[in-house]
CSV table of C-alpha atoms in Angstrom, one decimal:
chain,number,residue,atom,x,y,z
A,1216,MET,CA,-34.7,-26.5,-3.1
A,1217,ILE,CA,-36.9,-27.1,0.0
A,1218,LEU,CA,-38.4,-24.0,1.6
A,1219,ALA,CA,-36.8,-24.8,5.0
A,1220,ARG,CA,-33.4,-24.9,3.4
A,1221,ARG,CA,-34.0,-21.5,1.7
A,1222,LYS,CA,-34.9,-19.9,5.0
A,1223,THR,CA,-31.7,-21.4,6.6
A,1224,HIS,CA,-29.6,-20.0,3.8
A,1225,PHE,CA,-31.2,-16.6,3.9
A,1226,TYR,CA,-30.6,-16.2,7.7
A,1227,SER,CA,-27.1,-17.6,7.3
A,1228,PHE,CA,-26.3,-14.9,4.7
A,1229,VAL,CA,-27.8,-12.2,6.9
A,1230,VAL,CA,-25.7,-13.3,9.8
A,1231,LEU,CA,-22.6,-13.5,7.7
A,1232,ALA,CA,-23.3,-10.1,6.2
A,1233,VAL,CA,-23.2,-8.6,9.7
A,1234,VAL,CA,-20.6,-10.7,11.4
A,1235,LEU,CA,-17.9,-10.7,8.7
A,1236,PRO,CA,-17.4,-6.9,8.4
A,1237,VAL,CA,-17.4,-6.7,12.3
A,1238,CYS,CA,-14.7,-9.4,12.5
A,1239,PHE,CA,-12.7,-7.7,9.7
A,1240,LEU,CA,-12.8,-4.3,11.5
A,1241,ALA,CA,-12.0,-5.9,14.8
A,1242,GLY,CA,-9.0,-7.6,13.2
A,1243,ILE,CA,-7.8,-4.3,11.7
A,1244,LEU,CA,-8.2,-2.3,15.0
A,1245,LEU,CA,-6.8,-4.9,17.3
A,1246,ARG,CA,-3.7,-5.9,15.4
A,1247,PRO,CA,-0.4,-5.2,17.1
A,1248,SER,CA,1.9,-2.5,15.7
A,1249,TYR,CA,5.6,-3.2,15.4
A,1250,GLU,CA,8.2,-0.6,14.8
A,1251,PRO,CA,10.0,-1.6,11.5
A,1252,VAL,CA,13.3,-0.1,12.6
A,1253,ASP,CA,14.8,0.4,16.0
A,1254,VAL,CA,18.2,0.5,17.7
A,1255,ALA,CA,18.4,-3.3,17.6
A,1256,THR,CA,18.4,-3.3,13.7
A,1257,ASN,CA,21.3,-1.0,13.4
A,1258,LYS,CA,23.8,-3.9,13.6
A,1259,LEU,CA,22.1,-5.6,10.7
A,1260,PHE,CA,22.1,-2.4,8.6
A,1261,THR,CA,25.8,-1.8,9.5
A,1262,GLN,CA,26.7,-5.3,8.4
A,1263,ALA,CA,25.0,-4.8,5.0
A,1264,GLY,CA,26.9,-1.5,4.5
A,1265,PHE,CA,24.1,0.9,5.1
A,1266,VAL,CA,24.8,4.1,7.0
A,1267,THR,CA,22.9,3.9,10.3
A,1268,GLN,CA,24.3,6.8,12.3
A,1269,THR,CA,27.1,9.3,12.0
A,1270,GLN,CA,30.1,8.4,13.9
A,1271,PRO,CA,33.1,10.7,14.6
A,1272,ARG,CA,35.4,10.5,11.6
A,1273,LYS,CA,38.5,12.1,10.0
A,1274,GLU,CA,37.8,13.1,6.3
A,1275,ILE,CA,40.4,12.1,3.7
A,1276,GLY,CA,38.8,13.3,0.5
A,1277,SER,CA,35.9,13.1,-1.9
A,1278,THR,CA,35.3,13.0,-5.6
A,1279,LYS,CA,32.8,12.2,-8.3
A,1280,LEU,CA,33.4,9.1,-10.4
A,1281,GLU,CA,31.7,8.9,-13.8
A,1282,ASP,CA,31.4,6.3,-16.5
A,1283,GLY,CA,29.1,6.6,-19.5
A,1284,THR,CA,26.4,4.9,-17.5
A,1285,PHE,CA,27.3,5.3,-13.8
A,1286,ARG,CA,27.8,8.3,-11.6
A,1287,PHE,CA,28.9,8.0,-8.0
A,1288,HIS,CA,29.9,10.4,-5.3
A,1289,VAL,CA,32.8,8.8,-3.4
A,1290,GLU,CA,34.1,9.9,0.0
A,1291,THR,CA,36.8,8.3,2.0
A,1292,PHE,CA,37.5,8.8,5.7
A,1293,VAL,CA,39.0,7.2,8.8
A,1294,ASN,CA,36.3,6.0,11.2
A,1295,TYR,CA,36.4,6.3,15.0
A,1296,GLN,CA,38.2,2.8,15.1
A,1297,GLY,CA,41.0,4.0,12.8
A,1298,LYS,CA,39.9,2.0,9.8
A,1299,LEU,CA,39.7,3.3,6.3
A,1300,VAL,CA,36.2,3.5,5.0
A,1301,MET,CA,34.8,4.5,1.6
A,1302,GLU,CA,31.3,5.9,1.4
A,1303,LEU,CA,29.6,5.6,-2.0
A,1304,LYS,CA,26.4,7.2,-3.1
A,1305,SER,CA,24.9,6.4,-6.6
A,1306,ASP,CA,23.3,9.4,-8.4
A,1307,SER,CA,21.0,7.1,-10.3
A,1308,LEU,CA,19.6,3.6,-10.0
A,1309,LEU,CA,21.9,0.9,-11.3
A,1310,GLN,CA,20.1,-1.0,-14.1
A,1311,VAL,CA,22.3,-4.1,-13.5
A,1312,PRO,CA,21.2,-7.3,-11.9
A,1313,ASP,CA,23.0,-8.1,-8.6
A,1314,PRO,CA,25.8,-5.5,-8.8
A,1315,LEU,CA,28.9,-6.2,-6.7
A,1316,LEU,CA,31.7,-3.7,-6.0
A,1317,TYR,CA,35.3,-4.9,-6.2
A,1318,TRP,CA,38.6,-3.1,-5.7
A,1319,GLU,CA,41.7,-3.9,-7.8
A,1320,ALA,CA,45.1,-2.1,-7.5
A,1321,THR,CA,45.9,-1.7,-11.2
A,1322,LYS,CA,47.0,1.2,-13.3
A,1323,GLU,CA,45.2,0.0,-16.4
A,1324,ALA,CA,41.4,-0.6,-16.3
A,1325,PRO,CA,40.9,-4.4,-16.0
A,1326,THR,CA,38.5,-6.1,-18.4
A,1327,GLU,CA,37.5,-8.9,-16.0
A,1328,ILE,CA,37.6,-9.9,-12.3
A,1329,SER,CA,40.9,-11.5,-11.3
A,1330,ASP,CA,42.2,-13.3,-8.2
A,1331,ARG,CA,43.7,-10.0,-7.0
A,1332,SER,CA,40.3,-8.3,-7.0
A,1333,ILE,CA,38.9,-7.7,-3.5
A,1334,LEU,CA,35.2,-7.9,-2.9
A,1335,LEU,CA,33.9,-4.8,-1.1
A,1336,GLY,CA,30.2,-5.6,-1.0
A,1337,ASN,CA,26.8,-5.3,-2.7
A,1338,LEU,CA,26.1,-2.2,-4.6
A,1339,ALA,CA,22.3,-2.4,-5.1
A,1340,GLY,CA,20.0,0.5,-4.3
A,1341,LEU,CA,20.2,4.2,-4.1
A,1342,SER,CA,21.1,4.7,-0.4
A,1343,ARG,CA,24.6,5.6,0.7
A,1344,LYS,CA,26.8,2.6,1.4
A,1345,GLN,CA,29.9,2.3,3.4
A,1346,PHE,CA,32.6,-0.2,2.6
A,1347,LEU,CA,35.5,-1.0,4.9
A,1348,LEU,CA,38.7,-0.9,2.8
A,1349,PRO,CA,41.4,-3.5,3.7
A,1350,GLY,CA,44.8,-2.3,4.8
A,1351,SER,CA,46.4,-3.4,1.5
A,1352,VAL,CA,44.4,-0.6,-0.2
A,1353,ARG,CA,45.9,2.3,1.8
A,1354,GLY,CA,48.0,4.7,-0.2
A,1355,LYS,CA,47.4,2.9,-3.5
A,1356,ALA,CA,45.6,4.0,-6.7
A,1357,GLY,CA,43.4,1.4,-8.3
A,1358,HIS,CA,40.0,0.8,-9.9
A,1359,LEU,CA,36.6,0.2,-8.4
A,1360,LEU,CA,35.0,-2.6,-10.4
A,1361,ILE,CA,31.3,-3.0,-10.9
A,1362,TYR,CA,30.5,-6.6,-11.6
A,1363,SER,CA,27.1,-8.0,-12.5
A,1364,GLN,CA,26.5,-11.3,-10.8
A,1365,GLY,CA,23.4,-11.8,-12.9
A,1366,GLN,CA,25.1,-11.3,-16.2
A,1367,GLN,CA,28.4,-12.8,-15.0
A,1368,LYS,CA,30.5,-10.0,-16.5
A,1369,LEU,CA,32.4,-6.8,-15.5
A,1370,ILE,CA,30.2,-3.8,-16.2
A,1371,ALA,CA,32.5,-0.9,-15.4
A,1372,ALA,CA,36.0,0.0,-14.0
A,1373,LEU,CA,36.2,3.4,-12.3
A,1374,PRO,CA,39.6,4.8,-11.5
A,1375,LEU,CA,40.2,5.8,-7.8
A,1376,ARG,CA,43.3,8.0,-7.1
A,1377,ALA,CA,45.8,7.2,-4.4
A,1378,LYS,CA,45.1,10.5,-2.6
A,1379,LEU,CA,41.7,9.1,-1.6
A,1380,THR,CA,43.2,6.1,0.1
A,1381,THR,CA,46.2,7.8,1.7
A,1382,VAL,CA,45.9,8.4,5.5
A,1383,TYR,CA,47.9,11.3,6.8
A,1384,ARG,CA,49.0,11.4,10.4
A,1385,TYR,CA,48.5,14.7,12.1
């Protein structure tokens, strides 16, 4: 290599060794900060079934549902709009790909999803989830069905007593 080129490369690397760390630190220090969650995101979380804030509600009942693999704490209540809501909290992480929660009003535990099954929502994660129950569920016993969309099969059927869906007028 020619001596003039070596000097050019040497000074280029010296300049880069000083300028690049300064640019990196300036980029870190001058980057804008965004709040990941604010009041505007509550609507999105509510649509996904996550609990965003506590609203006035009239408790109906609560219970623990257990299967050999799954354990849930279930609580039902009437929200401030007069709608029946079920709040579900999983005690352990579901080791099932894409779990969905269905409701079916049957006395016997079903072995597969039918046309009468009502999709309540996605069940993934450990956070508390709220599911709006349709009016046809009120006062009826049935089963909560956990369906794996990834495996295309019914994983569990958990019985839910009628007293948890019965709304009493006071």
